[in-house]
Amino acid sequence: MSEAPALRARAEAEAGALPPLLARADQLAGTVLLGSHGRRRAGVGDDFWQYRPMVAGDTARMVDWRRSARSDERFVREREWQVAQSVLMWVDQAASMRFASAPDIAEKADRARLLALAVAVLLVRGGERVGLTGGDLPPRRGEVQLIRLAEAFSREAIEDYGAPEARAMLPQSSAIFISDFLGDPAPVEAALGEAADRGVRGVMLQVLDPAEEAFPFRGRTIFESVGRSLAHETLKADELRDRYLERLAERKARLAALCEATGWRYHCHHTTESAQSALLWLWQGMDGGLE
């Protein structure tokens, strides 16, 4: 729990490095940019947006008579247009995410948590409701929710590999899945299938250590899972390289195809790359999913 304030401070620093307004005006015609995410225009919603003068085609039922009484004109009270106003996150906390191939390289879990919270900061700043999949932390707005998210992201799981949680995903909402996705792909496929059935669109960010991408091992090597439940020893690790890289490429292609089939977006990020570049990709990906 003590990690939460520091984690949030770092996430806010990443978020603060991005421009304050990231809406794409050409795709959201008529949008009024507010905060860091332009998502408001007239339509069906719960929140007041603006008053505007009555025009041809408006009915008397649309007129706000209290506001109109203060002027010679008749005014219509418009509400905010809100689509997919809730964003649900799943951030892999399993043991495999605690891998780092060198002391100066961030653990995958650390990078995943940082990026997830940075996106949450941007979304909350833009008026969105953010929460976790599974129902443990329902989507809410506000600074307090960021603290709750930081605390949740600071917890660790004992399992070697994580599986996405698809329960309690709100229909027509948006989602973010962040993991190394090196475990059994079946739960991932099931989760995205369930999400697609509910009209949920989102982004999938695969976070890998550079050693997992390059497989630089040679000679006698003992491969052991972070949770130490799996181990394999070989005298010629370099002979495994081609087969490993082939299977990794197949896994990445499988994830990308799954996202394409369900209307999601896929990206692979390495922990030696800029966290800001990954945050920007996530933000742009969510902006498309929130249209």
PDB file of C-alpha atoms in Angstrom:
ATOM      1  CA  MET A   1       0.000   0.000   0.000  1.00  0.00           C
ATOM      2  CA  SER A   2       2.875   2.338   0.728  1.00  0.00           C
ATOM      3  CA  GLU A   3       3.815   2.221  -2.966  1.00  0.00           C
ATOM      4  CA  ALA A   4       0.534   3.787  -4.051  1.00  0.00           C
ATOM      5  CA  PRO A   5       1.322   7.525  -3.528  1.00  0.00           C
ATOM      6  CA  ALA A   6       4.721   7.214  -5.226  1.00  0.00           C
ATOM      7  CA  LEU A   7       3.240   5.218  -8.087  1.00  0.00           C
ATOM      8  CA  ARG A   8       0.519   7.766  -8.614  1.00  0.00           C
ATOM      9  CA  ALA A   9       3.023  10.658  -8.532  1.00  0.00           C
ATOM     10  CA  ARG A  10       5.085   9.008 -11.255  1.00  0.00           C
ATOM     11  CA  ALA A  11       1.978   8.265 -13.314  1.00  0.00           C
ATOM     12  CA  GLU A  12       0.843  11.876 -13.052  1.00  0.00           C
ATOM     13  CA  ALA A  13       4.264  12.997 -14.231  1.00  0.00           C
ATOM     14  CA  GLU A  14       3.920  10.816 -17.326  1.00  0.00           C
ATOM     15  CA  ALA A  15       0.382  12.054 -17.943  1.00  0.00           C
ATOM     16  CA  GLY A  16       1.396  15.673 -17.441  1.00  0.00           C
ATOM     17  CA  ALA A  17       3.950  15.396 -20.229  1.00  0.00           C
ATOM     18  CA  LEU A  18       1.184  14.966 -22.783  1.00  0.00           C
ATOM     19  CA  PRO A  19      -0.746  17.875 -24.310  1.00  0.00           C
ATOM     20  CA  PRO A  20      -3.769  18.921 -22.216  1.00  0.00           C
ATOM     21  CA  LEU A  21      -6.185  18.461 -25.095  1.00  0.00           C
ATOM     22  CA  LEU A  22      -5.947  15.188 -26.958  1.00  0.00           C
ATOM     23  CA  ALA A  23      -9.285  15.030 -28.694  1.00  0.00           C
ATOM     24  CA  ARG A  24      -9.390  14.520 -32.452  1.00  0.00           C
ATOM     25  CA  ALA A  25     -11.687  17.300 -33.597  1.00  0.00           C
ATOM     26  CA  ASP A  26     -11.928  15.968 -37.165  1.00  0.00           C
ATOM     27  CA  GLN A  27     -13.515  12.725 -35.924  1.00  0.00           C
ATOM     28  CA  LEU A  28     -15.633  14.305 -33.225  1.00  0.00           C
ATOM     29  CA  ALA A  29     -17.318  17.080 -35.152  1.00  0.00           C
ATOM     30  CA  GLY A  30     -19.116  19.568 -33.012  1.00  0.00           C
ATOM     31  CA  THR A  31     -17.179  18.602 -29.884  1.00  0.00           C
ATOM     32  CA  VAL A  32     -16.398  21.095 -27.169  1.00  0.00           C
ATOM     33  CA  LEU A  33     -12.979  20.301 -25.746  1.00  0.00           C
ATOM     34  CA  LEU A  34     -12.966  20.104 -21.956  1.00  0.00           C
ATOM     35  CA  GLY A  35     -10.072  19.086 -19.766  1.00  0.00           C
ATOM     36  CA  SER A  36      -7.845  16.614 -21.569  1.00  0.00           C
ATOM     37  CA  HIS A  37     -10.460  14.687 -23.517  1.00  0.00           C
ATOM     38  CA  GLY A  38     -13.050  16.200 -25.832  1.00  0.00           C
ATOM     39  CA  ARG A  39     -16.113  14.008 -25.603  1.00  0.00           C
ATOM     40  CA  ARG A  40     -19.002  16.380 -25.141  1.00  0.00           C
ATOM     41  CA  ARG A  41     -21.710  17.362 -27.535  1.00  0.00           C
ATOM     42  CA  ALA A  42     -25.446  17.681 -27.369  1.00  0.00           C
ATOM     43  CA  GLY A  43     -27.448  14.497 -26.967  1.00  0.00           C
ATOM     44  CA  VAL A  44     -28.738  12.000 -24.421  1.00  0.00           C
ATOM     45  CA  GLY A  45     -27.002  12.101 -21.054  1.00  0.00           C
ATOM     46  CA  ASP A  46     -27.350  12.954 -17.395  1.00  0.00           C
ATOM     47  CA  ASP A  47     -25.251  16.098 -17.126  1.00  0.00           C
ATOM     48  CA  PHE A  48     -26.067  19.642 -18.191  1.00  0.00           C
ATOM     49  CA  TRP A  49     -23.971  20.839 -21.109  1.00  0.00           C
ATOM     50  CA  GLN A  50     -25.221  24.235 -22.314  1.00  0.00           C
ATOM     51  CA  TYR A  51     -28.149  26.522 -23.041  1.00  0.00           C
ATOM     52  CA  ARG A  52     -28.764  27.505 -26.641  1.00  0.00           C
ATOM     53  CA  PRO A  53     -31.414  29.664 -28.330  1.00  0.00           C
ATOM     54  CA  MET A  54     -34.486  27.836 -29.592  1.00  0.00           C
ATOM     55  CA  VAL A  55     -34.381  27.176 -33.329  1.00  0.00           C
ATOM     56  CA  ALA A  56     -36.781  25.849 -35.947  1.00  0.00           C
ATOM     57  CA  GLY A  57     -37.557  22.203 -35.246  1.00  0.00           C
ATOM     58  CA  ASP A  58     -37.350  22.492 -31.460  1.00  0.00           C
ATOM     59  CA  THR A  59     -40.525  21.691 -29.557  1.00  0.00           C
ATOM     60  CA  ALA A  60     -41.984  23.533 -26.594  1.00  0.00           C
ATOM     61  CA  ARG A  61     -41.077  20.551 -24.376  1.00  0.00           C
ATOM     62  CA  MET A  62     -37.395  21.254 -25.033  1.00  0.00           C
ATOM     63  CA  VAL A  63     -37.553  24.834 -23.764  1.00  0.00           C
ATOM     64  CA  ASP A  64     -36.098  25.661 -20.344  1.00  0.00           C
ATOM     65  CA  TRP A  65     -38.699  28.186 -19.209  1.00  0.00           C
ATOM     66  CA  ARG A  66     -36.778  29.280 -16.101  1.00  0.00           C
ATOM     67  CA  ARG A  67     -33.756  30.289 -18.165  1.00  0.00           C
ATOM     68  CA  SER A  68     -35.969  31.785 -20.888  1.00  0.00           C
ATOM     69  CA  ALA A  69     -37.767  33.961 -18.338  1.00  0.00           C
ATOM     70  CA  ARG A  70     -34.572  35.979 -17.857  1.00  0.00           C
ATOM     71  CA  SER A  71     -34.424  36.950 -21.534  1.00  0.00           C
ATOM     72  CA  ASP A  72     -36.525  37.875 -24.518  1.00  0.00           C
ATOM     73  CA  GLU A  73     -35.401  34.651 -26.206  1.00  0.00           C
ATOM     74  CA  ARG A  74     -36.416  31.075 -25.562  1.00  0.00           C
ATOM     75  CA  PHE A  75     -33.575  28.747 -24.563  1.00  0.00           C
ATOM     76  CA  VAL A  76     -33.186  24.991 -24.839  1.00  0.00           C
ATOM     77  CA  ARG A  77     -31.289  23.111 -22.131  1.00  0.00           C
ATOM     78  CA  GLU A  78     -28.958  20.601 -23.745  1.00  0.00           C
ATOM     79  CA  ARG A  79     -27.490  17.612 -21.997  1.00  0.00           C
ATOM     80  CA  GLU A  80     -24.102  16.031 -22.507  1.00  0.00           C
ATOM     81  CA  TRP A  81     -23.650  13.307 -25.117  1.00  0.00           C
ATOM     82  CA  GLN A  82     -21.893  10.414 -23.383  1.00  0.00           C
ATOM     83  CA  VAL A  83     -20.883   7.182 -25.057  1.00  0.00           C
ATOM     84  CA  ALA A  84     -18.771   4.566 -23.247  1.00  0.00           C
ATOM     85  CA  GLN A  85     -18.336   6.902 -20.286  1.00  0.00           C
ATOM     86  CA  SER A  86     -16.962   4.063 -18.163  1.00  0.00           C
ATOM     87  CA  VAL A  87     -13.491   2.617 -18.703  1.00  0.00           C
ATOM     88  CA  LEU A  88     -12.602  -0.702 -17.067  1.00  0.00           C
ATOM     89  CA  MET A  89      -9.020  -1.858 -16.568  1.00  0.00           C
ATOM     90  CA  TRP A  90      -7.286  -5.182 -16.088  1.00  0.00           C
ATOM     91  CA  VAL A  91      -3.606  -4.981 -15.200  1.00  0.00           C
ATOM     92  CA  ASP A  92      -1.786  -8.301 -14.839  1.00  0.00           C
ATOM     93  CA  GLN A  93      -0.391  -8.702 -11.301  1.00  0.00           C
ATOM     94  CA  ALA A  94       0.947 -12.243 -11.745  1.00  0.00           C
ATOM     95  CA  ALA A  95       4.487 -13.360 -10.956  1.00  0.00           C
ATOM     96  CA  SER A  96       5.616 -13.367 -14.606  1.00  0.00           C
ATOM     97  CA  MET A  97       5.144  -9.601 -14.656  1.00  0.00           C
ATOM     98  CA  ARG A  98       7.832  -9.179 -11.985  1.00  0.00           C
ATOM     99  CA  PHE A  99      10.572 -10.201 -14.420  1.00  0.00           C
ATOM    100  CA  ALA A 100      13.395  -7.851 -15.406  1.00  0.00           C
ATOM    101  CA  SER A 101      16.475  -9.083 -17.266  1.00  0.00           C
ATOM    102  CA  ALA A 102      18.803  -6.468 -15.776  1.00  0.00           C
ATOM    103  CA  PRO A 103      18.888  -4.234 -12.668  1.00  0.00           C
ATOM    104  CA  ASP A 104      18.582  -1.066 -14.742  1.00  0.00           C
ATOM    105  CA  ILE A 105      15.496  -2.299 -16.602  1.00  0.00           C
ATOM    106  CA  ALA A 106      12.039  -1.812 -15.124  1.00  0.00           C
ATOM    107  CA  GLU A 107      10.004  -4.839 -14.171  1.00  0.00           C
ATOM    108  CA  LYS A 108       7.112  -5.469 -16.511  1.00  0.00           C
ATOM    109  CA  ALA A 109       4.707  -5.060 -13.586  1.00  0.00           C
ATOM    110  CA  ASP A 110       6.144  -1.675 -12.681  1.00  0.00           C
ATOM    111  CA  ARG A 111       5.781  -0.403 -16.238  1.00  0.00           C
ATOM    112  CA  ALA A 112       2.266  -1.834 -16.589  1.00  0.00           C
ATOM    113  CA  ARG A 113       1.069  -0.212 -13.354  1.00  0.00           C
ATOM    114  CA  LEU A 114       2.639   3.109 -14.249  1.00  0.00           C
ATOM    115  CA  LEU A 115       1.012   3.209 -17.670  1.00  0.00           C
ATOM    116  CA  ALA A 116      -2.388   2.083 -16.400  1.00  0.00           C
ATOM    117  CA  LEU A 117      -2.486   4.740 -13.722  1.00  0.00           C
ATOM    118  CA  ALA A 118      -1.229   7.433 -16.076  1.00  0.00           C
ATOM    119  CA  VAL A 119      -4.106   6.641 -18.434  1.00  0.00           C
ATOM    120  CA  ALA A 120      -6.487   6.708 -15.469  1.00  0.00           C
ATOM    121  CA  VAL A 121      -5.221  10.181 -14.538  1.00  0.00           C
ATOM    122  CA  LEU A 122      -5.901  11.430 -18.055  1.00  0.00           C
ATOM    123  CA  LEU A 123      -9.328   9.804 -18.204  1.00  0.00           C
ATOM    124  CA  VAL A 124     -10.435  11.110 -14.816  1.00  0.00           C
ATOM    125  CA  ARG A 125      -9.116  14.551 -15.700  1.00  0.00           C
ATOM    126  CA  GLY A 126     -11.287  14.376 -18.808  1.00  0.00           C
ATOM    127  CA  GLY A 127     -14.399  13.509 -16.797  1.00  0.00           C
ATOM    128  CA  GLU A 128     -14.496   9.763 -17.438  1.00  0.00           C
ATOM    129  CA  ARG A 129     -15.352   7.081 -14.896  1.00  0.00           C
ATOM    130  CA  VAL A 130     -12.580   4.549 -14.404  1.00  0.00           C
ATOM    131  CA  GLY A 131     -12.575   1.240 -12.530  1.00  0.00           C
ATOM    132  CA  LEU A 132     -11.394  -2.359 -12.600  1.00  0.00           C
ATOM    133  CA  THR A 133     -12.860  -5.368 -14.346  1.00  0.00           C
ATOM    134  CA  GLY A 134     -14.384  -7.986 -12.090  1.00  0.00           C
ATOM    135  CA  GLY A 135     -16.530  -5.641 -10.013  1.00  0.00           C
ATOM    136  CA  ASP A 136     -14.092  -5.127  -7.117  1.00  0.00           C
ATOM    137  CA  LEU A 137     -13.668  -1.448  -7.960  1.00  0.00           C
ATOM    138  CA  PRO A 138     -16.648  -0.101  -9.933  1.00  0.00           C
ATOM    139  CA  PRO A 139     -15.946   2.827 -12.275  1.00  0.00           C
ATOM    140  CA  ARG A 140     -16.086   6.250 -10.637  1.00  0.00           C
ATOM    141  CA  ARG A 141     -14.804   9.746 -11.253  1.00  0.00           C
ATOM    142  CA  GLY A 142     -12.584  11.878  -9.060  1.00  0.00           C
ATOM    143  CA  GLU A 143      -9.244  12.035  -7.318  1.00  0.00           C
ATOM    144  CA  VAL A 144     -10.199   9.505  -4.658  1.00  0.00           C
ATOM    145  CA  GLN A 145     -10.707   6.889  -7.357  1.00  0.00           C
ATOM    146  CA  LEU A 146      -7.118   7.419  -8.500  1.00  0.00           C
ATOM    147  CA  ILE A 147      -5.905   6.586  -5.012  1.00  0.00           C
ATOM    148  CA  ARG A 148      -8.022   3.416  -5.019  1.00  0.00           C
ATOM    149  CA  LEU A 149      -6.603   2.428  -8.396  1.00  0.00           C
ATOM    150  CA  ALA A 150      -3.037   3.055  -7.251  1.00  0.00           C
ATOM    151  CA  GLU A 151      -3.620   0.838  -4.238  1.00  0.00           C
ATOM    152  CA  ALA A 152      -5.156  -1.910  -6.365  1.00  0.00           C
ATOM    153  CA  PHE A 153      -2.287  -1.787  -8.868  1.00  0.00           C
ATOM    154  CA  SER A 154       0.231  -2.155  -6.015  1.00  0.00           C
ATOM    155  CA  ARG A 155      -1.040  -5.620  -5.072  1.00  0.00           C
ATOM    156  CA  GLU A 156       0.674  -8.740  -6.386  1.00  0.00           C
ATOM    157  CA  ALA A 157      -0.694 -12.168  -7.288  1.00  0.00           C
ATOM    158  CA  ILE A 158       0.996 -15.480  -6.565  1.00  0.00           C
ATOM    159  CA  GLU A 159       0.093 -17.196  -9.844  1.00  0.00           C
ATOM    160  CA  ASP A 160       2.809 -17.522 -12.485  1.00  0.00           C
ATOM    161  CA  TYR A 161       0.600 -16.105 -15.246  1.00  0.00           C
ATOM    162  CA  GLY A 162      -2.444 -13.884 -15.095  1.00  0.00           C
ATOM    163  CA  ALA A 163      -5.795 -14.257 -16.827  1.00  0.00           C
ATOM    164  CA  PRO A 164      -7.995 -11.267 -17.671  1.00  0.00           C
ATOM    165  CA  GLU A 165     -11.149 -10.768 -15.637  1.00  0.00           C
ATOM    166  CA  ALA A 166     -14.182 -10.083 -17.821  1.00  0.00           C
ATOM    167  CA  ARG A 167     -16.930 -10.144 -15.174  1.00  0.00           C
ATOM    168  CA  ALA A 168     -18.945  -6.982 -14.534  1.00  0.00           C
ATOM    169  CA  MET A 169     -17.955  -5.362 -17.813  1.00  0.00           C
ATOM    170  CA  LEU A 170     -20.625  -2.780 -18.534  1.00  0.00           C
ATOM    171  CA  PRO A 171     -22.307  -2.945 -21.954  1.00  0.00           C
ATOM    172  CA  GLN A 172     -20.970  -0.394 -24.441  1.00  0.00           C
ATOM    173  CA  SER A 173     -18.137   0.590 -22.094  1.00  0.00           C
ATOM    174  CA  SER A 174     -14.423   0.597 -22.915  1.00  0.00           C
ATOM    175  CA  ALA A 175     -11.586  -1.474 -21.508  1.00  0.00           C
ATOM    176  CA  ILE A 176      -7.817  -1.625 -21.151  1.00  0.00           C
ATOM    177  CA  PHE A 177      -5.921  -4.920 -20.747  1.00  0.00           C
ATOM    178  CA  ILE A 178      -2.196  -4.748 -19.891  1.00  0.00           C
ATOM    179  CA  SER A 179      -0.117  -7.919 -19.495  1.00  0.00           C
ATOM    180  CA  ASP A 180       2.783  -9.860 -20.970  1.00  0.00           C
ATOM    181  CA  PHE A 181       0.154 -12.314 -22.296  1.00  0.00           C
ATOM    182  CA  LEU A 182       2.645 -15.193 -22.077  1.00  0.00           C
ATOM    183  CA  GLY A 183       0.291 -17.574 -20.284  1.00  0.00           C
ATOM    184  CA  ASP A 184      -2.528 -19.685 -21.660  1.00  0.00           C
ATOM    185  CA  PRO A 185      -4.189 -17.629 -24.447  1.00  0.00           C
ATOM    186  CA  ALA A 186      -7.580 -19.314 -23.972  1.00  0.00           C
ATOM    187  CA  PRO A 187      -8.727 -17.066 -21.067  1.00  0.00           C
ATOM    188  CA  VAL A 188      -7.695 -13.999 -23.077  1.00  0.00           C
ATOM    189  CA  GLU A 189      -9.754 -15.147 -26.050  1.00  0.00           C
ATOM    190  CA  ALA A 190     -12.724 -15.896 -23.793  1.00  0.00           C
ATOM    191  CA  ALA A 191     -12.507 -12.482 -22.114  1.00  0.00           C
ATOM    192  CA  LEU A 192     -12.365 -10.569 -25.387  1.00  0.00           C
ATOM    193  CA  GLY A 193     -15.183 -12.677 -26.790  1.00  0.00           C
ATOM    194  CA  GLU A 194     -17.346 -11.837 -23.791  1.00  0.00           C
ATOM    195  CA  ALA A 195     -16.391  -8.185 -24.069  1.00  0.00           C
ATOM    196  CA  ALA A 196     -17.299  -8.111 -27.752  1.00  0.00           C
ATOM    197  CA  ASP A 197     -20.683  -9.696 -26.989  1.00  0.00           C
ATOM    198  CA  ARG A 198     -21.391  -6.766 -24.663  1.00  0.00           C
ATOM    199  CA  GLY A 199     -20.277  -4.154 -27.167  1.00  0.00           C
ATOM    200  CA  VAL A 200     -17.120  -3.383 -25.191  1.00  0.00           C
ATOM    201  CA  ARG A 201     -14.217  -2.016 -27.211  1.00  0.00           C
ATOM    202  CA  GLY A 202     -10.740  -1.443 -25.904  1.00  0.00           C
ATOM    203  CA  VAL A 203      -6.991  -1.746 -26.169  1.00  0.00           C
ATOM    204  CA  MET A 204      -4.575  -4.565 -25.376  1.00  0.00           C
ATOM    205  CA  LEU A 205      -1.007  -3.625 -24.453  1.00  0.00           C
ATOM    206  CA  GLN A 206       1.520  -6.450 -24.322  1.00  0.00           C
ATOM    207  CA  VAL A 207       4.502  -5.523 -22.130  1.00  0.00           C
ATOM    208  CA  LEU A 208       7.692  -7.525 -22.685  1.00  0.00           C
ATOM    209  CA  ASP A 209      11.246  -7.393 -21.380  1.00  0.00           C
ATOM    210  CA  PRO A 210      13.829  -7.051 -24.194  1.00  0.00           C
ATOM    211  CA  ALA A 211      15.345 -10.418 -23.248  1.00  0.00           C
ATOM    212  CA  GLU A 212      11.969 -12.050 -23.863  1.00  0.00           C
ATOM    213  CA  GLU A 213      12.001 -10.559 -27.339  1.00  0.00           C
ATOM    214  CA  ALA A 214      15.632 -11.293 -28.253  1.00  0.00           C
ATOM    215  CA  PHE A 215      16.319 -14.566 -26.366  1.00  0.00           C
ATOM    216  CA  PRO A 216      20.043 -13.840 -25.817  1.00  0.00           C
ATOM    217  CA  PHE A 217      20.769 -17.077 -23.915  1.00  0.00           C
ATOM    218  CA  ARG A 218      23.584 -19.473 -24.841  1.00  0.00           C
ATOM    219  CA  GLY A 219      25.074 -22.652 -23.441  1.00  0.00           C
ATOM    220  CA  ARG A 220      23.939 -24.176 -20.176  1.00  0.00           C
ATOM    221  CA  THR A 221      20.903 -22.271 -18.906  1.00  0.00           C
ATOM    222  CA  ILE A 222      18.230 -22.894 -16.307  1.00  0.00           C
ATOM    223  CA  PHE A 223      14.928 -21.280 -17.208  1.00  0.00           C
ATOM    224  CA  GLU A 224      12.710 -20.793 -14.170  1.00  0.00           C
ATOM    225  CA  SER A 225       9.389 -19.000 -13.786  1.00  0.00           C
ATOM    226  CA  VAL A 226       9.338 -16.053 -11.407  1.00  0.00           C
ATOM    227  CA  GLY A 227       6.953 -17.960  -9.158  1.00  0.00           C
ATOM    228  CA  ARG A 228       9.340 -20.956  -9.306  1.00  0.00           C
ATOM    229  CA  SER A 229       6.594 -23.417 -10.202  1.00  0.00           C
ATOM    230  CA  LEU A 230       8.154 -24.135 -13.605  1.00  0.00           C
ATOM    231  CA  ALA A 231      11.774 -24.877 -14.466  1.00  0.00           C
ATOM    232  CA  HIS A 232      13.704 -26.185 -17.467  1.00  0.00           C
ATOM    233  CA  GLU A 233      17.425 -26.808 -17.796  1.00  0.00           C
ATOM    234  CA  THR A 234      19.271 -27.052 -21.105  1.00  0.00           C
ATOM    235  CA  LEU A 235      22.921 -27.350 -22.101  1.00  0.00           C
ATOM    236  CA  LYS A 236      22.376 -25.623 -25.442  1.00  0.00           C
ATOM    237  CA  ALA A 237      20.031 -22.689 -24.926  1.00  0.00           C
ATOM    238  CA  ASP A 238      20.978 -21.183 -28.281  1.00  0.00           C
ATOM    239  CA  GLU A 239      19.415 -24.178 -30.022  1.00  0.00           C
ATOM    240  CA  LEU A 240      16.039 -23.206 -28.522  1.00  0.00           C
ATOM    241  CA  ARG A 241      16.194 -19.651 -29.853  1.00  0.00           C
ATOM    242  CA  ASP A 242      14.602 -20.167 -33.269  1.00  0.00           C
ATOM    243  CA  ARG A 243      11.740 -22.248 -31.889  1.00  0.00           C
ATOM    244  CA  TYR A 244      11.149 -19.734 -29.079  1.00  0.00           C
ATOM    245  CA  LEU A 245      11.113 -16.743 -31.411  1.00  0.00           C
ATOM    246  CA  GLU A 246       8.745 -18.556 -33.749  1.00  0.00           C
ATOM    247  CA  ARG A 247       6.315 -19.296 -30.922  1.00  0.00           C
ATOM    248  CA  LEU A 248       6.549 -15.717 -29.645  1.00  0.00           C
ATOM    249  CA  ALA A 249       5.777 -14.384 -33.120  1.00  0.00           C
ATOM    250  CA  GLU A 250       2.822 -16.751 -33.338  1.00  0.00           C
ATOM    251  CA  ARG A 251       1.543 -15.557 -29.961  1.00  0.00           C
ATOM    252  CA  LYS A 252       1.790 -11.885 -30.934  1.00  0.00           C
ATOM    253  CA  ALA A 253       0.075 -12.541 -34.263  1.00  0.00           C
ATOM    254  CA  ARG A 254      -2.681 -14.456 -32.459  1.00  0.00           C
ATOM    255  CA  LEU A 255      -3.283 -11.555 -30.080  1.00  0.00           C
ATOM    256  CA  ALA A 256      -3.300  -9.035 -32.910  1.00  0.00           C
ATOM    257  CA  ALA A 257      -5.793 -11.131 -34.901  1.00  0.00           C
ATOM    258  CA  LEU A 258      -7.996 -11.514 -31.842  1.00  0.00           C
ATOM    259  CA  CYS A 259      -8.078  -7.764 -31.331  1.00  0.00           C
ATOM    260  CA  GLU A 260      -8.866  -7.143 -34.974  1.00  0.00           C
ATOM    261  CA  ALA A 261     -11.738  -9.641 -34.856  1.00  0.00           C
ATOM    262  CA  THR A 262     -13.273  -8.052 -31.745  1.00  0.00           C
ATOM    263  CA  GLY A 263     -12.743  -4.383 -32.628  1.00  0.00           C
ATOM    264  CA  TRP A 264      -9.897  -3.896 -30.141  1.00  0.00           C
ATOM    265  CA  ARG A 265      -6.426  -2.465 -30.726  1.00  0.00           C
ATOM    266  CA  TYR A 266      -3.165  -4.291 -30.022  1.00  0.00           C
ATOM    267  CA  HIS A 267       0.338  -3.009 -29.355  1.00  0.00           C
ATOM    268  CA  CYS A 268       3.549  -4.535 -27.989  1.00  0.00           C
ATOM    269  CA  HIS A 269       5.717  -2.389 -25.703  1.00  0.00           C
ATOM    270  CA  HIS A 270       9.202  -3.162 -24.405  1.00  0.00           C
ATOM    271  CA  THR A 271      10.319  -2.028 -20.965  1.00  0.00           C
ATOM    272  CA  THR A 272      13.442  -0.398 -22.420  1.00  0.00           C
ATOM    273  CA  GLU A 273      11.276   1.858 -24.572  1.00  0.00           C
ATOM    274  CA  SER A 274       9.887   5.209 -23.484  1.00  0.00           C
ATOM    275  CA  ALA A 275       6.959   4.971 -21.086  1.00  0.00           C
ATOM    276  CA  GLN A 276       5.607   8.176 -22.607  1.00  0.00           C
ATOM    277  CA  SER A 277       5.433   6.638 -26.088  1.00  0.00           C
ATOM    278  CA  ALA A 278       3.382   3.736 -24.718  1.00  0.00           C
ATOM    279  CA  LEU A 279       1.146   6.132 -22.793  1.00  0.00           C
ATOM    280  CA  LEU A 280       0.552   8.154 -25.929  1.00  0.00           C
ATOM    281  CA  TRP A 281      -0.388   4.992 -27.847  1.00  0.00           C
ATOM    282  CA  LEU A 282      -2.779   3.946 -25.080  1.00  0.00           C
ATOM    283  CA  TRP A 283      -4.373   7.375 -24.959  1.00  0.00           C
ATOM    284  CA  GLN A 284      -4.845   7.561 -28.695  1.00  0.00           C
ATOM    285  CA  GLY A 285      -6.178   4.017 -28.707  1.00  0.00           C
ATOM    286  CA  MET A 286      -8.682   4.826 -25.967  1.00  0.00           C
ATOM    287  CA  ASP A 287      -9.693   8.017 -27.734  1.00  0.00           C
ATOM    288  CA  GLY A 288     -10.730   5.915 -30.699  1.00  0.00           C
ATOM    289  CA  GLY A 289     -12.561   3.452 -28.473  1.00  0.00           C
ATOM    290  CA  LEU A 290     -14.420   6.230 -26.708  1.00  0.00           C
ATOM    291  CA  GLU A 291     -15.820   7.849 -29.808  1.00  0.00           C
TER     292      GLU A 291
END
